[in-house]
Coordinates of C-alpha atoms and ligand atoms in Angstrom, one line a residue:
X1 CA 123.7 -32.2 21.8
X2 CA 121.0 -32.3 24.3
X3 CA 118.7 -35.2 24.4
X4 CA 115.9 -36.4 26.5
X5 CA 117.1 -38.7 29.2
X6 CA 117.0 -42.4 28.7
X7 CA 116.1 -43.0 32.3
X8 CA 117.6 -46.2 33.8
X9 CA 115.3 -46.7 36.7
X10 CA 117.0 -48.7 39.4
X11 CA 115.2 -52.0 39.8
X12 CA 116.9 -52.8 43.0
X13 CA 115.6 -49.6 44.7
X14 CA 113.6 -51.5 47.2
X15 CA 116.8 -53.3 48.3
X16 CA 118.5 -49.9 48.9
X17 CA 115.6 -48.9 51.1
X18 CA 116.0 -52.0 53.2
X19 CA 119.6 -51.3 53.7
X20 CA 118.9 -48.0 55.2
X21 CA 118.4 -47.4 58.9
X22 CA 114.9 -46.7 60.0
X23 CA 114.2 -43.3 61.6
X24 CA 113.6 -45.1 64.9
X25 CA 117.2 -46.4 65.0
X26 CA 118.9 -43.1 64.1
X27 CA 120.1 -42.2 67.5
X28 CA 122.1 -45.4 67.9
X29 CA 125.9 -45.2 67.5
X30 CA 128.7 -43.5 69.3
X31 CA 128.9 -39.8 68.9
X32 CA 132.3 -38.8 67.8
X33 CA 134.0 -36.2 70.0
X34 CA 133.7 -32.8 68.4
X35 CA 135.1 -29.6 69.8
X36 CA 132.6 -26.8 70.4
X37 CA 132.0 -24.5 67.4
X38 CA 133.8 -21.2 68.0
X39 CA 133.9 -18.5 65.4
X40 CA 137.1 -16.9 66.6
X41 CA 140.4 -18.5 67.9
X42 CA 143.7 -16.8 68.8
X43 CA 146.9 -18.6 69.3
X44 CA 150.2 -19.9 67.8
X45 CA 151.5 -22.9 65.8
X46 CA 149.0 -22.4 63.0
X47 CA 145.3 -21.8 62.5
X48 CA 142.3 -22.9 60.4
X49 CA 138.8 -21.5 59.8
X50 CA 136.1 -23.2 57.8
X51 CA 132.3 -23.8 58.0
X52 CA 132.6 -26.8 60.2
X53 CA 134.4 -27.9 63.4
X54 CA 135.2 -31.4 62.1
X55 CA 136.7 -30.0 58.9
X56 CA 138.7 -27.3 60.8
X57 CA 139.9 -30.0 63.2
X58 CA 141.2 -32.1 60.2
X59 CA 143.3 -29.1 59.2
X60 CA 144.6 -28.6 62.7
X61 CA 145.5 -32.4 62.8
X62 CA 147.4 -32.0 59.6
X63 CA 149.4 -29.0 61.1
X64 CA 150.1 -31.0 64.3
X65 CA 151.5 -33.9 62.2
X66 CA 154.1 -31.9 60.4
X67 CA 151.9 -30.6 57.6
X68 CA 152.0 -27.0 56.4
X69 CA 149.1 -24.6 55.5
X70 CA 148.7 -26.3 52.1
X71 CA 148.3 -29.7 53.7
X72 CA 145.9 -28.2 56.2
X73 CA 143.8 -26.7 53.5
X74 CA 143.5 -30.0 51.7
X75 CA 142.8 -31.9 54.9
X76 CA 140.1 -29.4 55.7
X77 CA 138.6 -29.4 52.2
X78 CA 138.4 -33.2 52.0
X79 CA 136.9 -33.4 55.5
X80 CA 134.3 -30.8 54.6
X81 CA 133.4 -33.1 51.7
X82 CA 132.3 -35.5 54.4
X83 CA 130.7 -33.2 57.0
X84 CA 129.1 -30.7 54.6
X85 CA 128.9 -32.6 51.4
X86 CA 126.5 -30.0 50.0
X87 CA 129.2 -27.4 49.5
X88 CA 132.5 -29.4 49.1
X89 CA 134.1 -32.7 48.1
X90 CA 135.8 -34.5 45.2
X91 CA 132.9 -33.7 42.8
X92 CA 133.6 -30.0 42.6
X93 CA 136.4 -27.4 42.0
X94 CA 137.8 -24.2 43.4
X95 CA 140.6 -21.6 43.5
X96 CA 143.5 -21.5 46.0
X97 CA 145.5 -18.3 46.8
X98 CA 148.8 -19.2 48.5
X99 CA 151.4 -17.2 50.3
X100 CA 154.8 -19.0 50.4
X101 CA 156.7 -17.5 53.3
X102 CA 160.1 -18.9 52.4
X103 CA 160.2 -17.4 48.9
X104 CA 157.9 -14.5 49.8
X105 CA 155.7 -15.3 46.8
X106 CA 151.9 -15.3 46.2
X107 CA 150.8 -18.0 43.8
X108 CA 147.4 -19.2 42.9
X109 CA 146.0 -22.5 41.6
X110 CA 143.2 -22.4 39.1
X111 CA 141.2 -25.6 40.0
X112 CA 138.1 -24.6 38.2
X113 CA 136.0 -27.3 36.4
X114 CA 136.0 -27.4 32.6
X115 CA 133.1 -28.0 30.3
X116 CA 133.3 -31.3 28.5
X117 CA 134.6 -31.2 24.9
X118 CA 131.1 -31.6 23.5
X119 CA 129.9 -28.3 25.1
X120 CA 128.6 -25.7 22.7
X121 CA 127.5 -22.1 23.0
X122 CA 123.9 -23.1 22.7
X123 CA 123.9 -26.1 25.1
X124 CA 121.7 -24.2 27.6
X125 CA 119.1 -23.1 25.0
X126 CA 116.0 -24.9 24.1
X127 CA 116.5 -26.2 20.5
X128 CA 112.8 -25.8 19.8
X129 CA 112.6 -22.1 20.7
X130 CA 116.2 -21.0 20.7
X131 CA 115.5 -19.4 24.1
X132 CA 117.7 -19.9 27.1
X133 CA 116.6 -22.6 29.5
X134 CA 115.5 -21.7 32.9
X135 CA 118.5 -21.3 35.2
X136 CA 117.2 -23.5 38.0
X137 CA 115.9 -26.1 35.6
X138 CA 119.3 -26.3 33.8
X139 CA 121.2 -26.3 37.1
X140 CA 119.3 -29.4 38.1
X141 CA 120.5 -31.4 35.1
X142 CA 123.5 -33.7 34.8
X143 CA 124.3 -31.6 31.7
X144 CA 125.4 -28.9 34.2
X145 CA 128.1 -31.0 35.6
X146 CA 131.7 -30.0 34.7
X147 CA 134.8 -32.0 34.9
X148 CA 135.4 -32.4 38.7
X149 CA 138.7 -30.6 39.4
X150 CA 139.0 -30.7 43.2
X151 CA 141.3 -33.8 43.4
X152 CA 143.6 -32.4 40.7
X153 CA 143.8 -29.1 42.7
X154 CA 144.6 -30.9 45.9
X155 CA 147.3 -33.1 44.3
X156 CA 148.9 -30.1 42.5
X157 CA 149.0 -28.0 45.6
X158 CA 150.5 -30.7 47.7
X159 CA 153.1 -31.8 45.1
X160 CA 154.3 -28.2 44.5
X161 CA 154.0 -26.7 48.0
X162 CA 152.9 -29.2 50.6
X163 CA 155.1 -31.1 53.1
X164 CA 153.0 -34.3 53.3
X165 CA 151.4 -36.5 50.7
X166 CA 147.8 -36.6 49.3
X167 CA 147.5 -39.9 51.2
X168 CA 148.4 -38.2 54.5
X169 CA 146.2 -35.2 54.0
X170 CA 143.2 -37.4 53.2
X171 CA 143.6 -39.4 56.4
X172 CA 141.6 -37.1 58.7
X173 CA 138.7 -37.1 56.3
X174 CA 138.8 -40.9 56.0
X175 CA 138.6 -41.1 59.8
X176 CA 135.6 -38.7 59.9
X177 CA 133.8 -40.5 57.1
X178 CA 134.4 -43.9 58.8
X179 CA 133.4 -42.9 62.3
X180 CA 130.6 -40.5 61.3
X181 CA 129.3 -37.3 62.6
X182 CA 126.1 -36.0 64.1
X183 CA 123.6 -34.3 61.7
X184 CA 122.8 -30.8 63.1
X185 CA 120.2 -28.2 62.2
X186 CA 122.4 -26.6 59.6
X187 CA 122.8 -29.9 57.8
X188 CA 119.0 -30.3 57.8
X189 CA 118.5 -26.8 56.3
X190 CA 121.1 -27.6 53.6
X191 CA 119.4 -30.8 52.8
X192 CA 116.0 -29.1 52.5
X193 CA 117.4 -26.6 50.1
X194 CA 118.2 -29.4 47.6
X195 CA 115.6 -31.9 48.5
X196 CA 113.8 -32.6 45.2
X197 CA 117.2 -33.0 43.4
X198 CA 118.5 -35.4 46.1
X199 CA 115.2 -37.3 46.0
X200 CA 115.6 -37.8 42.3
X201 CA 118.6 -40.1 42.7
X202 CA 118.5 -43.4 44.6
X203 CA 122.2 -43.0 45.4
X204 CA 121.7 -39.6 47.0
X205 CA 118.6 -40.8 48.9
X206 CA 120.6 -43.7 50.2
X207 CA 123.4 -41.5 51.5
X208 CA 121.7 -38.3 52.6
X209 CA 117.9 -38.9 53.2
X210 CA 115.7 -41.1 55.3
X211 CA 114.1 -44.1 53.6
X212 CA 111.0 -41.9 53.2
X213 CA 113.0 -39.3 51.3
X214 CA 113.1 -36.7 54.1
X215 CA 116.2 -34.9 55.5
X216 CA 118.1 -36.9 58.1
X217 CA 117.0 -35.8 61.6
X218 CA 119.1 -33.8 63.9
X219 CA 121.3 -36.2 65.9
X220 CA 121.6 -38.8 63.3
X221 CA 125.0 -40.4 63.2
X222 CA 126.0 -40.1 59.5
X223 CA 128.8 -42.3 58.3
X224 CA 130.0 -42.3 54.7
X225 CA 132.0 -45.5 54.1
X226 CA 131.8 -45.1 50.4
X227 CA 133.5 -41.7 50.6
X228 CA 136.0 -43.1 53.1
X229 CA 136.8 -45.8 50.5
X230 CA 137.0 -43.3 47.7
X231 CA 139.6 -41.3 49.6
X232 CA 141.5 -44.5 50.4
X233 CA 141.6 -45.3 46.7
X234 CA 142.8 -41.8 45.9
X235 CA 145.4 -42.1 48.7
X236 CA 146.6 -45.4 47.3
X237 CA 146.5 -44.7 43.6
X238 CA 146.7 -41.0 43.4
X239 CA 144.5 -38.6 41.3
X240 CA 144.9 -40.9 38.3
X241 CA 142.3 -43.2 40.0
X242 CA 139.9 -40.4 39.1
X243 CA 141.4 -38.8 35.9
X244 CA 142.4 -42.0 34.2
X245 CA 140.8 -44.7 36.2
X246 CA 137.7 -46.5 37.6
X247 CA 136.4 -43.5 39.6
X248 CA 136.5 -41.4 36.4
X249 CA 134.5 -44.0 34.5
X250 CA 132.0 -44.1 37.4
X251 CA 131.6 -40.3 37.2
X252 CA 131.1 -40.4 33.4
X253 CA 128.6 -43.2 33.8
X254 CA 126.7 -41.3 36.5
X255 CA 126.7 -38.1 34.5
X256 CA 125.7 -39.4 31.1
X257 CA 123.5 -42.3 32.2
X258 CA 122.0 -41.2 35.6
X259 CA 120.1 -43.7 37.5
X260 CA 117.0 -41.9 38.8
X261 CA 114.2 -42.6 41.2
X262 CA 111.0 -44.0 39.7
X263 CA 108.5 -41.2 38.9
X264 CA 111.3 -38.6 38.8
X265 CA 110.2 -35.3 37.2
X266 CA 113.4 -33.3 37.9
X267 CA 116.1 -34.9 35.8
X268 CA 115.7 -34.6 32.0
X269 CA 119.1 -33.7 30.4
X270 CA 121.9 -36.2 30.9
X271 CA 125.6 -35.1 30.8
X272 CA 127.9 -35.1 27.9
X273 CA 131.2 -36.0 29.7
X274 CA 133.7 -38.5 28.4
X275 CA 136.7 -40.1 30.1
X276 CA 138.9 -38.1 27.7
X277 CA 137.5 -34.9 29.3
X278 CA 138.7 -36.2 32.6
X279 CA 142.2 -37.2 31.4
X280 CA 142.6 -33.8 29.8
X281 CA 142.0 -32.0 33.0
X282 CA 144.9 -30.0 34.5
X283 CA 144.9 -27.7 37.5
X284 CA 147.1 -24.7 36.7
X285 CA 149.4 -22.5 38.7
X286 CA 148.9 -18.9 37.7
X287 CA 149.9 -15.4 38.8
X288 CA 147.6 -13.6 41.2
X289 CA 145.9 -10.3 40.6
X290 CA 147.3 -7.3 42.5
X291 CA 146.0 -3.9 43.5
X292 CA 147.1 -1.3 46.1
X293 CA 144.5 -0.1 48.5
X294 CA 145.2 2.3 51.4
X295 CA 148.8 1.2 51.5
X296 CA 148.0 -2.5 51.3
X297 CA 148.9 -4.9 48.6
X298 CA 145.9 -7.0 47.8
X299 CA 146.3 -10.3 45.9
X300 CA 143.6 -12.5 44.6
X301 CA 142.5 -14.8 41.8
X302 CA 142.8 -14.0 38.1
X303 CA 140.4 -15.1 35.4
X304 CA 138.4 -17.3 34.9
X305 CA 137.7 -16.1 38.4
X306 CA 136.2 -12.6 38.3
X307 CA 137.0 -11.9 42.0
X308 CA 140.5 -10.5 41.6
X309 CA 139.6 -8.2 38.8
X310 CA 136.2 -7.0 40.2
X311 CA 137.3 -6.6 43.8
X312 CA 140.4 -4.9 42.4
X313 CA 138.5 -2.5 40.2
X314 CA 136.0 -1.6 42.9
X315 CA 138.9 -0.9 45.4
X316 CA 140.6 1.2 42.8
X317 CA 137.4 3.2 42.4
X318 CA 137.0 3.5 46.2
X319 CA 140.6 4.7 46.5
X320 CA 139.4 8.0 45.2
X321 CA 137.3 8.6 48.3
X322 CA 138.3 9.0 51.9
X323 CA 135.7 6.5 53.1
X324 CA 136.8 6.7 56.7
X325 CA 136.1 10.4 56.9
X326 CA 132.8 10.3 55.1
X327 CA 129.4 9.9 56.8
X328 CA 128.7 6.1 56.8
X329 CA 125.8 6.4 54.4
X330 CA 128.0 8.3 51.9
X331 CA 130.7 5.7 52.2
X332 CA 128.2 2.9 51.6
X333 CA 126.8 4.8 48.7
X334 CA 130.3 5.0 47.2
X335 CA 130.7 1.3 47.9
X336 CA 127.5 0.3 46.2
X337 CA 128.2 2.4 43.1
X338 CA 131.8 1.2 42.8
X339 CA 130.5 -2.4 42.9
X340 CA 127.8 -1.6 40.4
X341 CA 130.3 -0.2 37.9
X342 CA 132.9 -2.9 38.5
X343 CA 130.2 -5.6 37.9
X344 CA 129.3 -4.1 34.6
X345 CA 132.9 -4.5 33.5
X346 CA 133.1 -8.0 35.0
X347 CA 130.1 -9.1 33.0
X348 CA 131.3 -7.5 29.8
X349 CA 134.9 -8.6 29.8
X350 CA 135.7 -11.6 32.1
X351 CA 135.7 -15.1 30.8
X352 CA 138.1 -18.0 30.5
X353 CA 141.3 -16.3 29.2
X354 CA 142.3 -19.3 27.2
X355 CA 139.2 -18.7 25.1
X356 CA 138.6 -15.0 25.1
X357 CA 140.8 -11.9 25.5
X358 CA 140.3 -10.5 29.0
X359 CA 141.7 -6.9 29.4
X360 CA 143.0 -7.7 32.9
X361 CA 145.6 -5.0 33.2
X362 CA 142.9 -2.4 32.1
X363 CA 140.4 -3.7 34.6
X364 CA 143.0 -3.5 37.4
X365 CA 144.4 -0.1 36.3
X366 CA 143.8 2.9 38.6
X367 CA 143.6 5.1 35.5
X368 CA 140.7 3.0 34.2
X369 CA 139.0 3.1 37.6
X370 CA 139.2 6.9 37.4
X371 CA 137.1 6.7 34.2
X372 CA 134.4 4.8 36.1
X373 CA 134.6 6.8 39.4
X374 CA 133.7 10.0 37.6
X375 CA 130.3 8.6 36.7
X376 CA 129.4 8.5 40.4
X377 CA 127.8 11.7 41.6
X378 CA 125.2 11.9 44.4
X379 CA 122.4 9.6 43.1
X380 CA 122.4 5.9 42.5
X381 CA 123.1 5.0 38.9
X382 CA 120.4 3.0 37.1
X383 CA 121.3 -0.6 36.4
X384 CA 122.2 -2.2 34.2
X385 CA 124.9 0.4 33.7
X386 CA 127.0 -0.1 30.6
X387 CA 130.6 -1.3 30.8
X388 CA 133.6 1.0 30.4
X389 CA 136.5 0.8 28.0
X390 CA 139.4 -0.8 29.9
X391 CA 142.0 -0.2 27.1
X392 CA 144.5 2.6 27.1
X393 CA 144.5 5.4 26.7
X394 CA 141.9 5.6 29.5
X395 CA 139.6 8.4 28.7
X396 CA 137.3 9.8 31.3
X397 CA 133.7 9.4 32.1
X398 CA 132.4 7.6 29.1
X399 CA 130.2 4.6 29.1
X400 CA 130.3 2.3 26.2
X401 CA 127.0 2.4 24.4
X402 CA 127.3 -1.2 23.2
X403 CA 124.8 -3.7 24.6
X404 CA 125.4 -5.0 28.0
X405 CA 126.6 -8.5 28.1
X406 CA 124.2 -10.7 30.0
X407 CA 125.3 -11.6 33.5
X408 CA 124.6 -15.3 34.3
X409 CA 122.4 -15.9 37.3
X410 CA 124.3 -17.4 40.1
X411 CA 123.2 -19.3 43.1
X412 CA 124.4 -18.4 46.5
X413 CA 126.7 -20.9 48.0
X414 CA 130.1 -22.5 48.4
X415 CA 132.8 -22.4 51.1
X416 CA 136.0 -20.7 52.0
X417 CA 138.9 -22.1 54.0
X418 CA 141.8 -20.2 55.5
X419 CA 144.9 -21.9 56.9
X420 CA 148.2 -20.7 58.2
X421 CA 151.1 -22.6 59.6
X422 CA 154.0 -22.0 62.0
X423 CA 156.3 -21.1 59.1
X424 CA 153.9 -18.3 58.0
X425 CA 152.6 -19.9 54.8
X426 CA 149.0 -19.0 54.2
X427 CA 146.3 -20.7 52.1
X428 CA 142.9 -19.2 51.2
X429 CA 140.8 -21.7 49.3
X430 CA 137.3 -21.1 48.0
X431 CA 135.8 -24.3 46.7
X432 CA 132.4 -25.6 45.8
X433 CA 130.1 -28.0 44.0
X434 CA 128.1 -24.9 43.1
X435 CA 124.5 -25.1 44.4
X436 CA 123.9 -26.5 47.8
X437 CA 124.1 -30.2 46.9
X438 CA 125.6 -29.5 43.4
X439 CA 123.6 -31.3 40.8
X440 CA 122.1 -33.5 43.5
X441 CA 123.6 -36.6 42.0
X442 CA 125.8 -38.8 44.2
X443 CA 128.2 -41.0 42.2
X444 CA 126.9 -44.5 43.1
X445 CA 129.2 -46.4 45.3
X446 CA 131.6 -43.4 45.8
X447 CA 129.8 -41.3 48.3
X448 CA 130.1 -37.8 46.9
X449 CA 127.9 -35.3 45.0
X450 CA 128.7 -34.0 41.5
X451 CA 128.9 -30.3 40.8
X452 CA 126.5 -28.2 38.6
X453 CA 129.1 -25.6 37.9
X454 CA 128.5 -25.2 34.1
X455 CA 125.4 -23.0 34.7
X456 CA 127.9 -20.3 35.7
X457 CA 128.2 -19.8 31.9
X458 CA 125.9 -17.3 30.3
X459 CA 123.2 -19.2 28.5
X460 CA 122.9 -16.7 25.6
X461 CA 124.3 -13.3 24.8
X462 CA 122.2 -10.2 25.8
X463 CA 121.1 -9.9 22.1
X464 CA 121.6 -12.2 19.2
X465 CA 125.2 -12.1 18.0
X466 CA 126.4 -9.7 20.8
X467 CA 129.8 -10.4 22.2
X468 CA 129.8 -12.4 25.4
X469 CA 133.0 -13.7 27.0
X470 CA 131.2 -16.3 29.1
X471 CA 129.4 -18.6 26.7
X472 CA 130.0 -22.3 27.0
X473 CA 132.5 -24.1 24.8
X474 CA 134.3 -27.4 24.9
X475 CA 137.1 -27.4 27.5
X476 CA 136.2 -23.8 28.6
X477 CA 135.9 -22.8 32.2
X478 CA 132.8 -20.8 33.3
X479 CA 133.5 -17.4 34.9
X480 CA 133.6 -17.7 38.6
X481 CA 133.1 -15.2 41.5
X482 CA 135.2 -17.3 43.8
X483 CA 138.6 -15.9 44.8
X484 CA 139.8 -15.1 48.2
X485 CA 142.2 -12.3 49.1
X486 CA 145.5 -12.1 50.9
X487 CA 146.5 -8.6 52.0
X488 CA 150.0 -7.4 52.8
X489 CA 151.4 -4.2 54.4
X490 CA 155.1 -3.4 53.7
X491 CA 155.6 -6.9 52.3
X492 CA 154.2 -8.6 55.4
X493 CA 150.9 -10.5 55.3
X494 CA 148.3 -8.9 57.5
X495 CA 145.0 -10.6 56.7
X496 CA 143.1 -12.9 54.4
X497 CA 139.4 -13.1 53.7
X498 CA 137.3 -15.2 51.4
X499 CA 133.6 -15.9 51.1
X500 CA 130.8 -18.0 49.8
X501 CA 127.7 -16.8 48.0
X502 CA 127.9 -16.9 44.2
X503 CA 128.1 -13.4 42.8
X504 CA 127.9 -11.9 46.3
X505 CA 131.3 -13.4 47.1
X506 CA 132.9 -10.4 45.5
X507 CA 130.8 -7.8 47.4
X508 CA 131.2 -9.7 50.7
X509 CA 134.9 -9.6 50.3
X510 CA 134.8 -5.9 49.4
X511 CA 132.5 -5.0 52.3
X512 CA 134.7 -6.9 54.8
X513 CA 137.8 -5.2 53.5
X514 CA 136.1 -1.8 53.7
X515 CA 134.7 -2.5 57.2
X516 CA 138.1 -3.5 58.5
X517 CA 140.4 -1.2 56.6
X518 CA 138.3 2.0 56.3
X519 CA 135.8 1.7 59.2
X520 CA 138.3 0.3 61.6
X521 CA 136.3 -2.8 62.6
X522 CA 138.1 -5.8 63.9
X523 CA 137.9 -8.7 61.4
X524 CA 135.4 -10.6 63.5
X525 CA 133.1 -7.5 63.6
X526 CA 133.8 -6.9 59.9
X527 CA 132.5 -10.4 59.1
X528 CA 129.5 -10.2 61.4
X529 CA 128.3 -6.8 60.1
X530 CA 125.1 -7.0 58.0
X531 CA 125.8 -7.2 54.3
X532 CA 124.5 -5.6 51.2
X533 CA 125.5 -6.5 47.7
X534 CA 125.2 -4.6 44.4
X535 CA 126.0 -6.5 41.2
X536 CA 124.8 -4.1 38.5
X537 CA 121.2 -5.2 39.3
X538 CA 118.1 -3.0 39.7
X539 CA 118.2 -3.4 43.5
X540 CA 121.0 -4.3 46.0
X541 CA 120.5 -7.6 47.8
X542 CA 120.4 -6.8 51.6
X543 CA 120.4 -9.2 54.5
X544 CA 117.4 -8.5 56.8
X545 CA 119.5 -6.7 59.4
X546 CA 120.8 -4.3 56.7
X547 CA 117.4 -4.1 54.9
X548 CA 115.7 -2.9 58.1
X549 CA 118.5 -0.5 59.2
X550 CA 118.4 3.3 59.4
X551 CA 121.4 3.3 57.0
X552 CA 119.4 1.5 54.3
X553 CA 116.6 4.1 54.8
X554 CA 119.1 6.9 54.5
X555 CA 120.7 5.4 51.4
X556 CA 117.2 5.3 49.8
X557 CA 116.1 8.7 50.8
X558 CA 119.4 10.6 50.2
X559 CA 121.0 8.6 47.4
X560 CA 118.1 6.8 45.6
X561 CA 119.5 3.3 46.4
X562 CA 117.0 0.5 46.2
X563 CA 117.2 -2.8 48.2
X564 CA 115.7 -6.2 48.0
X565 CA 115.6 -8.3 51.2
X566 CA 117.5 -11.6 51.1
X567 CA 115.0 -14.3 51.9
X568 CA 113.8 -17.6 50.5
X569 CA 111.9 -20.8 51.4
X570 CA 114.5 -22.2 53.8
X571 CA 115.0 -19.8 56.7
X572 CA 117.3 -18.6 58.3
X573 CA 119.5 -20.1 55.6
X574 CA 118.2 -17.9 52.8
X575 CA 118.7 -14.7 54.9
X576 CA 122.4 -15.0 54.3
X577 CA 123.7 -14.9 50.7
X578 CA 127.0 -16.4 51.9
X579 CA 129.3 -16.9 54.8
X580 CA 132.9 -15.8 55.1
X581 CA 136.1 -16.9 56.8
X582 CA 139.2 -14.8 57.6
X583 CA 142.6 -14.8 59.1
X584 CA 144.5 -12.0 60.9
X585 CA 148.2 -12.3 61.2
X586 CA 148.9 -10.8 64.6
X587 CA 152.7 -11.0 64.5
X588 CA 155.2 -12.8 66.7
X589 CA 153.8 -16.1 65.5
X590 CA 150.3 -15.3 66.7
X591 CA 147.2 -15.8 64.5
X592 CA 143.5 -15.0 64.8
X593 CA 141.3 -17.4 62.8
X594 CA 137.8 -16.0 62.1
X595 CA 134.6 -17.8 61.0
X596 CA 131.0 -16.6 60.8
X597 CA 129.4 -16.1 64.2
X598 CA 125.8 -16.7 63.0
X599 CA 125.3 -17.2 59.3
X600 CA 124.6 -20.9 58.5
X601 CA 124.8 -21.7 62.1
X602 CA 128.3 -20.2 62.4
X603 CA 131.6 -21.6 61.3
X604 CA 134.6 -23.0 63.2
X605 CA 138.0 -21.3 63.9
X606 CA 140.7 -23.3 65.6
X607 CA 144.4 -22.8 66.4
X608 CA 147.1 -25.3 67.1
X609 CA 148.0 -23.8 70.5
X610 CA 145.3 -21.5 71.9
X611 CA 146.5 -18.3 73.6
X612 CA 146.2 -18.5 77.3
Ligands
DON1 O1 132.1 -20.1 40.9 C1 131.2 -19.4 41.4 O2 131.2 -18.2 41.5 C2 130.0 -20.1 41.9 N1 129.7 -21.3 41.2 C3 130.3 -20.4 43.4 C4 129.3 -21.3 44.0 C5 128.2 -20.5 44.5 O3 128.4 -19.8 45.5 C6 127.0 -20.6 43.9 N2 126.1 -21.4 44.7 N3 125.1 -21.8 44.5

């Protein structure tokens, strides 16, 4: 299946360079008016939180023009594809959790990318050695691109639950793309984190780099007329312009026959997508997951997302402890161990349920959780711990001795949007193109990056022939960690939270719920608190502020927990595995939208009518 790339070097590359602005002229152009970036907003009429002010403002504009939370979420997501193209846009996919106030229902939309029909279980192994490819190497390849599912998700959500049209909801993004926005320091960091991949494609260089191939400087007015035009075409012709039309053909061409920069050493494995893969794509409505926790009803995303089942299982394990009454180090020890065990089960059992049998009711069963809780004593378990047996009758305290299914490596980014409207509808929407910058490839002429989501599959089972629910196959969706939560008390929504950060999405959501519900922190404080993530790995990944804390020391000395400090080549970006957004329903038509105060330069929370 895999073949070495037939590189079609762009002969007109010099012309592309001439068309670009020189670095000396970057400051020219009118700065668009942008509200100040505030991480918390309280008010009425509706609210939105996202990573970026321009994107949140697009959602607020949709609300002000008669749209509901679904319209606002699509407006925000499509605008984020303009202002932070490294984490969003038409080239990716995601999961939407929706509360419909009128019918008092929670529904979800599975808008996850699919693997092209030609995918096979060995597509990410080296045919010469039979060994799995390097994760970063494979993730840089067009082969890692799945069928872009974002536009289908937007269209499905709007047609079923929105008040406006796709055309109306794309309008704010079209305006932002046309008039441009100022590059800031966060944008530069994100560019740096994907620089070699962006440099490998003339179309990405032309859009996102200087003629010299460097990140655009702070203050540069970045317009994206190609993406504005793409959104106009989608507005005019609908999603079929992508799934059965010229845009789809351009995506397939870009994926299978990438045009690369002369001298490129990054790109070697072209994609295997066909236009039939695109026309077969369907975003699907499906039932949410549900667990009870401290009197709350917690709803999230079912497989192929692993968020609902893993957050749910960990909360079920934690239900057996009175965390609020425990010393904080003990409570955090219980959190880390609950995550460790829930992750073992996630890795062993969760995959695309259309391809593998996922024991979802077992994973979400309090009785099953009890069989995992009783493994926790007073010392950290040694990872990898074996999975449990999530099938009734649930029998206590036994680990399976079968080999541990391999957990796929996961990168650390994406984005979460929350939106609420004056009718009380809520949308929590985690979406992504996977890595910062996705595959790095911009679809020539269309102004957006393609995802590299297929490396969320496991590349090989843990041992030859071992069962693995997350191996690639034609049409299959890779397991995801994305899946925001909406929480209810006595049938009334009280808060929502979602996060970025690959496999740490699940632990970030868990930690925020625990901070808020058990430790009594306000949601802004719960988001801001230093994070630590245990994913059935030898050490827990800790943000620097946690790593250097007295609590971390106590967890090590008293409970034998081990930590690795989150860091990387692009700082402070790599100190933060992921950022989060949240929403508090305050009652009487009042909302509090919450974004990150610091991580990734902070996010943006806005309300329609700010409280005086
Ligand atoms: O679906 C997932 O869980 C991931 N692909 C989400 C994206 C992410 O955070 C990884 N980023 N590099």
